[in-house]
PDB file of C-alpha atoms in Angstrom:
ATOM      1  CA  UNK N   1     -36.750  28.206  40.247  1.00  0.00           C
ATOM      2  CA  UNK N   2     -38.159  31.160  38.884  1.00  0.00           C
ATOM      3  CA  UNK N   3     -37.488  33.342  36.199  1.00  0.00           C
ATOM      4  CA  UNK N   4     -36.758  36.689  38.357  1.00  0.00           C
ATOM      5  CA  UNK N   5     -35.269  36.196  41.907  1.00  0.00           C
ATOM      6  CA  UNK N   6     -35.995  39.430  44.581  1.00  0.00           C
ATOM      7  CA  UNK N   7     -35.236  38.912  48.420  1.00  0.00           C
ATOM      8  CA  UNK N   8     -38.349  39.857  49.904  1.00  0.00           C
ATOM      9  CA  UNK N   9     -36.978  41.536  53.252  1.00  0.00           C
ATOM     10  CA  UNK N  10     -38.111  43.505  54.894  1.00  0.00           C
ATOM     11  CA  UNK N  11     -35.934  46.097  55.133  1.00  0.00           C
ATOM     12  CA  UNK N  12     -35.431  48.725  57.306  1.00  0.00           C
ATOM     13  CA  UNK N  13     -33.183  51.888  56.890  1.00  0.00           C
ATOM     14  CA  UNK N  14     -33.387  55.221  58.811  1.00  0.00           C
ATOM     15  CA  UNK N  15     -34.371  58.291  57.135  1.00  0.00           C
ATOM     16  CA  UNK N  16     -32.444  59.631  54.649  1.00  0.00           C
ATOM     17  CA  UNK N  17     -29.779  56.522  54.030  1.00  0.00           C
ATOM     18  CA  UNK N  18     -29.506  55.387  50.483  1.00  0.00           C
ATOM     19  CA  UNK N  19     -30.932  52.307  49.618  1.00  0.00           C
ATOM     20  CA  UNK N  20     -30.233  49.259  47.817  1.00  0.00           C
ATOM     21  CA  UNK N  21     -32.626  46.502  46.044  1.00  0.00           C
ATOM     22  CA  UNK N  22     -32.171  44.396  43.445  1.00  0.00           C
ATOM     23  CA  UNK N  23     -33.274  41.131  41.516  1.00  0.00           C
ATOM     24  CA  UNK N  24     -31.400  38.942  39.164  1.00  0.00           C
ATOM     25  CA  UNK N  25     -33.265  37.069  36.641  1.00  0.00           C
ATOM     26  CA  UNK N  26     -31.975  33.537  34.098  1.00  0.00           C
ATOM     27  CA  UNK N  27     -34.205  34.324  30.928  1.00  0.00           C
ATOM     28  CA  UNK N  28     -31.359  36.013  28.905  1.00  0.00           C
ATOM     29  CA  UNK N  29     -34.428  36.894  26.537  1.00  0.00           C
ATOM     30  CA  UNK N  30     -35.331  39.744  29.085  1.00  0.00           C
ATOM     31  CA  UNK N  31     -34.787  43.231  27.180  1.00  0.00           C
ATOM     32  CA  UNK N  32     -37.151  45.731  28.980  1.00  0.00           C
ATOM     33  CA  UNK N  33     -37.227  46.437  33.095  1.00  0.00           C
ATOM     34  CA  UNK N  34     -38.975  47.976  35.187  1.00  0.00           C
ATOM     35  CA  UNK N  35     -39.564  48.978  38.820  1.00  0.00           C
ATOM     36  CA  UNK N  36     -42.543  49.379  40.276  1.00  0.00           C
ATOM     37  CA  UNK N  37     -43.609  50.733  43.723  1.00  0.00           C
ATOM     38  CA  UNK N  38     -46.677  49.694  45.751  1.00  0.00           C
ATOM     39  CA  UNK N  39     -48.127  50.308  49.064  1.00  0.00           C
ATOM     40  CA  UNK N  40     -50.217  48.196  51.481  1.00  0.00           C
ATOM     41  CA  UNK N  41     -53.541  47.607  49.487  1.00  0.00           C
ATOM     42  CA  UNK N  42     -53.142  49.364  46.392  1.00  0.00           C
ATOM     43  CA  UNK N  43     -52.101  48.723  42.957  1.00  0.00           C
ATOM     44  CA  UNK N  44     -47.990  48.856  41.415  1.00  0.00           C
ATOM     45  CA  UNK N  45     -46.899  51.774  40.560  1.00  0.00           C
ATOM     46  CA  UNK N  46     -44.128  52.270  37.713  1.00  0.00           C
ATOM     47  CA  UNK N  47     -41.323  53.852  38.786  1.00  0.00           C
ATOM     48  CA  UNK N  48     -38.129  52.890  36.333  1.00  0.00           C
ATOM     49  CA  UNK N  49     -38.276  51.850  33.106  1.00  0.00           C
ATOM     50  CA  UNK N  50     -35.067  51.139  31.037  1.00  0.00           C
ATOM     51  CA  UNK N  51     -34.333  49.058  27.601  1.00  0.00           C
ATOM     52  CA  UNK N  52     -31.242  46.845  27.697  1.00  0.00           C
ATOM     53  CA  UNK N  53     -27.845  47.253  29.823  1.00  0.00           C
ATOM     54  CA  UNK N  54     -27.161  50.609  31.675  1.00  0.00           C
ATOM     55  CA  UNK N  55     -28.340  53.440  33.903  1.00  0.00           C
ATOM     56  CA  UNK N  56     -30.995  55.533  34.416  1.00  0.00           C
ATOM     57  CA  UNK N  57     -31.488  58.641  37.273  1.00  0.00           C
ATOM     58  CA  UNK N  58     -35.032  60.103  37.903  1.00  0.00           C
ATOM     59  CA  UNK N  59     -34.631  62.229  41.006  1.00  0.00           C
ATOM     60  CA  UNK N  60     -33.865  60.484  43.654  1.00  0.00           C
ATOM     61  CA  UNK N  61     -33.578  57.119  41.587  1.00  0.00           C
ATOM     62  CA  UNK N  62     -31.505  55.061  39.816  1.00  0.00           C
ATOM     63  CA  UNK N  63     -31.963  52.631  38.063  1.00  0.00           C
ATOM     64  CA  UNK N  64     -29.207  49.888  36.880  1.00  0.00           C
ATOM     65  CA  UNK N  65     -28.964  47.180  34.364  1.00  0.00           C
ATOM     66  CA  UNK N  66     -26.332  44.460  33.984  1.00  0.00           C
ATOM     67  CA  UNK N  67     -27.204  41.686  31.511  1.00  0.00           C
ATOM     68  CA  UNK N  68     -24.075  39.967  31.537  1.00  0.00           C
ATOM     69  CA  UNK N  69     -24.774  39.445  35.268  1.00  0.00           C
ATOM     70  CA  UNK N  70     -28.483  39.275  35.323  1.00  0.00           C
ATOM     71  CA  UNK N  71     -28.940  41.653  37.595  1.00  0.00           C
ATOM     72  CA  UNK N  72     -31.020  44.889  37.936  1.00  0.00           C
ATOM     73  CA  UNK N  73     -30.588  47.383  40.503  1.00  0.00           C
ATOM     74  CA  UNK N  74     -32.714  49.853  42.207  1.00  0.00           C
ATOM     75  CA  UNK N  75     -31.244  52.640  44.367  1.00  0.00           C
ATOM     76  CA  UNK N  76     -33.137  55.571  46.695  1.00  0.00           C
ATOM     77  CA  UNK N  77     -30.945  58.231  47.808  1.00  0.00           C
ATOM     78  CA  UNK N  78     -32.231  60.182  50.735  1.00  0.00           C
ATOM     79  CA  UNK N  79     -34.689  57.537  51.329  1.00  0.00           C
ATOM     80  CA  UNK N  80     -38.101  59.033  53.484  1.00  0.00           C
ATOM     81  CA  UNK N  81     -40.652  57.338  55.240  1.00  0.00           C
ATOM     82  CA  UNK N  82     -43.126  58.176  52.119  1.00  0.00           C
ATOM     83  CA  UNK N  83     -40.729  55.137  50.356  1.00  0.00           C
ATOM     84  CA  UNK N  84     -41.962  52.770  52.693  1.00  0.00           C
ATOM     85  CA  UNK N  85     -43.386  50.130  50.815  1.00  0.00           C
ATOM     86  CA  UNK N  86     -42.587  46.903  48.522  1.00  0.00           C
ATOM     87  CA  UNK N  87     -41.030  47.580  45.327  1.00  0.00           C
ATOM     88  CA  UNK N  88     -41.284  45.170  42.851  1.00  0.00           C
ATOM     89  CA  UNK N  89     -38.390  44.652  39.819  1.00  0.00           C
ATOM     90  CA  UNK N  90     -40.523  43.387  36.348  1.00  0.00           C
ATOM     91  CA  UNK N  91     -38.900  42.291  32.992  1.00  0.00           C
ATOM     92  CA  UNK N  92     -40.098  41.527  29.880  1.00  0.00           C
ATOM     93  CA  UNK N  93     -39.048  39.886  26.646  1.00  0.00           C
ATOM     94  CA  UNK N  94     -38.560  41.765  23.417  1.00  0.00           C
ATOM     95  CA  UNK N  95     -41.491  40.291  21.481  1.00  0.00           C
ATOM     96  CA  UNK N  96     -44.104  39.586  24.758  1.00  0.00           C
ATOM     97  CA  UNK N  97     -45.967  41.298  26.334  1.00  0.00           C
ATOM     98  CA  UNK N  98     -46.432  39.961  29.979  1.00  0.00           C
ATOM     99  CA  UNK N  99     -44.386  41.587  32.529  1.00  0.00           C
ATOM    100  CA  UNK N 100     -42.736  38.801  34.904  1.00  0.00           C
ATOM    101  CA  UNK N 101     -42.242  40.146  38.377  1.00  0.00           C
ATOM    102  CA  UNK N 102     -40.468  38.942  41.240  1.00  0.00           C
ATOM    103  CA  UNK N 103     -42.156  38.525  45.108  1.00  0.00           C
ATOM    104  CA  UNK N 104     -41.164  42.255  45.852  1.00  0.00           C
ATOM    105  CA  UNK N 105     -38.804  44.105  48.500  1.00  0.00           C
ATOM    106  CA  UNK N 106     -40.608  45.365  51.332  1.00  0.00           C
ATOM    107  CA  UNK N 107     -39.084  48.961  52.775  1.00  0.00           C
ATOM    108  CA  UNK N 108     -39.314  50.534  55.950  1.00  0.00           C
ATOM    109  CA  UNK N 109     -37.534  53.969  56.404  1.00  0.00           C
ATOM    110  CA  UNK N 110     -37.914  55.170  60.151  1.00  0.00           C
ATOM    111  CA  UNK N 111     -38.076  58.624  61.004  1.00  0.00           C
TER     112      UNK N 111
ATOM    113  CA  UNK Z   1     -61.112  58.125  33.824  1.00  0.00           C
ATOM    114  CA  UNK Z   2     -57.733  59.120  35.337  1.00  0.00           C
ATOM    115  CA  UNK Z   3     -56.843  56.269  36.169  1.00  0.00           C
ATOM    116  CA  UNK Z   4     -57.952  51.889  35.603  1.00  0.00           C
ATOM    117  CA  UNK Z   5     -60.940  51.492  38.137  1.00  0.00           C
ATOM    118  CA  UNK Z   6     -61.997  48.358  39.167  1.00  0.00           C
ATOM    119  CA  UNK Z   7     -64.699  47.331  40.805  1.00  0.00           C
ATOM    120  CA  UNK Z   8     -65.622  45.508  43.350  1.00  0.00           C
ATOM    121  CA  UNK Z   9     -62.698  46.328  45.176  1.00  0.00           C
ATOM    122  CA  UNK Z  10     -63.840  43.553  47.572  1.00  0.00           C
ATOM    123  CA  UNK Z  11     -65.928  40.724  47.032  1.00  0.00           C
ATOM    124  CA  UNK Z  12     -66.099  37.546  49.191  1.00  0.00           C
ATOM    125  CA  UNK Z  13     -67.985  34.285  47.815  1.00  0.00           C
ATOM    126  CA  UNK Z  14     -68.366  30.790  48.629  1.00  0.00           C
ATOM    127  CA  UNK Z  15     -66.489  28.380  47.199  1.00  0.00           C
ATOM    128  CA  UNK Z  16     -68.327  26.604  44.376  1.00  0.00           C
ATOM    129  CA  UNK Z  17     -69.959  30.485  43.187  1.00  0.00           C
ATOM    130  CA  UNK Z  18     -69.246  32.158  39.661  1.00  0.00           C
ATOM    131  CA  UNK Z  19     -67.915  35.694  40.319  1.00  0.00           C
ATOM    132  CA  UNK Z  20     -67.476  38.580  37.524  1.00  0.00           C
ATOM    133  CA  UNK Z  21     -64.343  41.211  38.330  1.00  0.00           C
ATOM    134  CA  UNK Z  22     -64.798  44.407  35.956  1.00  0.00           C
ATOM    135  CA  UNK Z  23     -62.070  46.380  34.528  1.00  0.00           C
ATOM    136  CA  UNK Z  24     -62.425  49.951  33.511  1.00  0.00           C
ATOM    137  CA  UNK Z  25     -58.867  50.819  31.511  1.00  0.00           C
ATOM    138  CA  UNK Z  26     -57.649  54.301  31.147  1.00  0.00           C
ATOM    139  CA  UNK Z  27     -59.754  55.852  27.904  1.00  0.00           C
ATOM    140  CA  UNK Z  28     -58.341  55.268  24.717  1.00  0.00           C
ATOM    141  CA  UNK Z  29     -56.096  52.637  26.062  1.00  0.00           C
ATOM    142  CA  UNK Z  30     -56.173  49.528  23.341  1.00  0.00           C
ATOM    143  CA  UNK Z  31     -53.747  47.090  25.179  1.00  0.00           C
ATOM    144  CA  UNK Z  32     -55.180  45.565  28.358  1.00  0.00           C
ATOM    145  CA  UNK Z  33     -53.759  42.866  31.299  1.00  0.00           C
ATOM    146  CA  UNK Z  34     -55.679  41.243  34.058  1.00  0.00           C
ATOM    147  CA  UNK Z  35     -52.719  39.842  37.070  1.00  0.00           C
ATOM    148  CA  UNK Z  36     -53.151  37.446  39.548  1.00  0.00           C
ATOM    149  CA  UNK Z  37     -51.045  38.655  42.975  1.00  0.00           C
ATOM    150  CA  UNK Z  38     -51.157  36.086  45.917  1.00  0.00           C
ATOM    151  CA  UNK Z  39     -49.845  37.203  49.697  1.00  0.00           C
ATOM    152  CA  UNK Z  40     -46.505  37.856  49.108  1.00  0.00           C
ATOM    153  CA  UNK Z  41     -45.800  37.261  45.651  1.00  0.00           C
ATOM    154  CA  UNK Z  42     -45.336  39.572  42.693  1.00  0.00           C
ATOM    155  CA  UNK Z  43     -48.349  39.478  39.867  1.00  0.00           C
ATOM    156  CA  UNK Z  44     -48.236  36.813  37.726  1.00  0.00           C
ATOM    157  CA  UNK Z  45     -49.480  37.141  34.018  1.00  0.00           C
ATOM    158  CA  UNK Z  46     -53.117  36.113  33.205  1.00  0.00           C
ATOM    159  CA  UNK Z  47     -54.347  37.591  30.017  1.00  0.00           C
ATOM    160  CA  UNK Z  48     -53.627  40.169  27.318  1.00  0.00           C
ATOM    161  CA  UNK Z  49     -55.740  42.236  24.874  1.00  0.00           C
ATOM    162  CA  UNK Z  50     -55.342  44.170  22.073  1.00  0.00           C
ATOM    163  CA  UNK Z  51     -58.496  45.713  20.799  1.00  0.00           C
ATOM    164  CA  UNK Z  52     -61.426  43.328  21.630  1.00  0.00           C
ATOM    165  CA  UNK Z  53     -59.327  40.221  21.387  1.00  0.00           C
ATOM    166  CA  UNK Z  54     -57.419  38.203  23.559  1.00  0.00           C
ATOM    167  CA  UNK Z  55     -53.830  37.990  22.503  1.00  0.00           C
ATOM    168  CA  UNK Z  56     -52.050  36.045  25.089  1.00  0.00           C
ATOM    169  CA  UNK Z  57     -54.076  34.303  27.531  1.00  0.00           C
ATOM    170  CA  UNK Z  58     -51.693  31.911  28.238  1.00  0.00           C
ATOM    171  CA  UNK Z  59     -51.708  32.904  32.038  1.00  0.00           C
ATOM    172  CA  UNK Z  60     -54.739  31.400  32.640  1.00  0.00           C
ATOM    173  CA  UNK Z  61     -54.596  28.774  35.120  1.00  0.00           C
ATOM    174  CA  UNK Z  62     -57.337  26.470  33.984  1.00  0.00           C
ATOM    175  CA  UNK Z  63     -60.465  26.362  32.077  1.00  0.00           C
ATOM    176  CA  UNK Z  64     -62.330  27.684  34.875  1.00  0.00           C
ATOM    177  CA  UNK Z  65     -60.692  31.160  34.204  1.00  0.00           C
ATOM    178  CA  UNK Z  66     -62.232  33.632  31.175  1.00  0.00           C
ATOM    179  CA  UNK Z  67     -62.211  36.665  30.497  1.00  0.00           C
ATOM    180  CA  UNK Z  68     -63.984  39.343  27.791  1.00  0.00           C
ATOM    181  CA  UNK Z  69     -63.412  42.795  26.539  1.00  0.00           C
ATOM    182  CA  UNK Z  70     -66.279  42.997  23.732  1.00  0.00           C
ATOM    183  CA  UNK Z  71     -66.078  46.221  22.753  1.00  0.00           C
ATOM    184  CA  UNK Z  72     -62.214  47.407  22.921  1.00  0.00           C
ATOM    185  CA  UNK Z  73     -62.913  48.725  26.608  1.00  0.00           C
ATOM    186  CA  UNK Z  74     -64.249  47.314  29.839  1.00  0.00           C
ATOM    187  CA  UNK Z  75     -63.303  44.182  30.135  1.00  0.00           C
ATOM    188  CA  UNK Z  76     -64.608  41.231  33.088  1.00  0.00           C
ATOM    189  CA  UNK Z  77     -62.459  38.306  34.491  1.00  0.00           C
ATOM    190  CA  UNK Z  78     -64.853  35.667  34.988  1.00  0.00           C
ATOM    191  CA  UNK Z  79     -64.139  32.741  37.286  1.00  0.00           C
ATOM    192  CA  UNK Z  80     -66.563  29.574  37.988  1.00  0.00           C
ATOM    193  CA  UNK Z  81     -66.852  27.398  40.513  1.00  0.00           C
ATOM    194  CA  UNK Z  82     -64.641  29.077  42.858  1.00  0.00           C
ATOM    195  CA  UNK Z  83     -62.210  27.057  44.510  1.00  0.00           C
ATOM    196  CA  UNK Z  84     -60.476  28.500  48.162  1.00  0.00           C
ATOM    197  CA  UNK Z  85     -56.874  28.487  46.023  1.00  0.00           C
ATOM    198  CA  UNK Z  86     -58.562  31.112  43.389  1.00  0.00           C
ATOM    199  CA  UNK Z  87     -58.209  34.145  46.982  1.00  0.00           C
ATOM    200  CA  UNK Z  88     -55.850  36.826  45.655  1.00  0.00           C
ATOM    201  CA  UNK Z  89     -56.308  40.176  44.771  1.00  0.00           C
ATOM    202  CA  UNK Z  90     -56.623  40.765  40.767  1.00  0.00           C
ATOM    203  CA  UNK Z  91     -54.866  43.526  38.993  1.00  0.00           C
ATOM    204  CA  UNK Z  92     -55.549  45.019  35.780  1.00  0.00           C
ATOM    205  CA  UNK Z  93     -53.634  47.095  33.839  1.00  0.00           C
ATOM    206  CA  UNK Z  94     -53.728  49.526  30.718  1.00  0.00           C
ATOM    207  CA  UNK Z  95     -51.008  50.811  28.331  1.00  0.00           C
ATOM    208  CA  UNK Z  96     -51.772  52.922  24.582  1.00  0.00           C
ATOM    209  CA  UNK Z  97     -50.483  50.342  22.558  1.00  0.00           C
ATOM    210  CA  UNK Z  98     -49.484  46.520  22.833  1.00  0.00           C
ATOM    211  CA  UNK Z  99     -46.040  46.992  21.874  1.00  0.00           C
ATOM    212  CA  UNK Z 100     -43.054  45.934  24.330  1.00  0.00           C
ATOM    213  CA  UNK Z 101     -41.986  49.306  24.847  1.00  0.00           C
ATOM    214  CA  UNK Z 102     -45.647  51.155  26.407  1.00  0.00           C
ATOM    215  CA  UNK Z 103     -45.713  51.183  30.344  1.00  0.00           C
ATOM    216  CA  UNK Z 104     -48.445  49.674  31.775  1.00  0.00           C
ATOM    217  CA  UNK Z 105     -50.473  51.207  34.362  1.00  0.00           C
ATOM    218  CA  UNK Z 106     -52.638  49.284  37.287  1.00  0.00           C
ATOM    219  CA  UNK Z 107     -55.756  49.472  39.198  1.00  0.00           C
ATOM    220  CA  UNK Z 108     -56.150  48.986  42.980  1.00  0.00           C
ATOM    221  CA  UNK Z 109     -57.083  45.630  42.484  1.00  0.00           C
ATOM    222  CA  UNK Z 110     -60.126  43.496  43.227  1.00  0.00           C
ATOM    223  CA  UNK Z 111     -59.772  41.502  46.534  1.00  0.00           C
ATOM    224  CA  UNK Z 112     -61.203  38.357  45.994  1.00  0.00           C
ATOM    225  CA  UNK Z 113     -61.724  35.702  48.763  1.00  0.00           C
ATOM    226  CA  UNK Z 114     -63.081  32.327  48.124  1.00  0.00           C
ATOM    227  CA  UNK Z 115     -64.524  31.049  51.423  1.00  0.00           C
TER     228      UNK Z 115
END
């Protein structure tokens, strides 16, 4: 079993919908939680960065971390066709340097 | 430069050959990471440099893989005796410092194909 699990999708939604993406993990030592967006043939781009539990909001994006359930989520409000990409969750330990990524969820927002 | 630069963008090589992949980090970033991303998978950690030294090389799959960063800036990932299973996108990332609370910025990757 991988330390970080993420449903690869694909997930297809109409423009304007609220998108919910999530990951589960098994290692309780993870303290830093990130969401990256990756367009085809591009490198990952950091969207949200959270330390420990709680919520964080940035524009149309909200990240949630529930450490008791080992579950993290990314919500996208008013989704746009330009949001179509692969979304990767990533985590790391307090004392570590390596990011542990999920497989990524492919999102398609249709006009 | 403005971002992390990786060259070449694409590399096709024959099985058994030696390849070098280059990474130019963001100016002033002391931490540098290499990751490998296979099709349909998330990136997997290979190695982390703080300055010139490899602080963590636990992700290198075997001794055919080696990376250097001699002057604390540009890094080269070297793969000897390439195998078809080495085909993947090799991603480089850099961050301002080596602490756990610093975010990493990724380059666009080098797509390696071993035929």
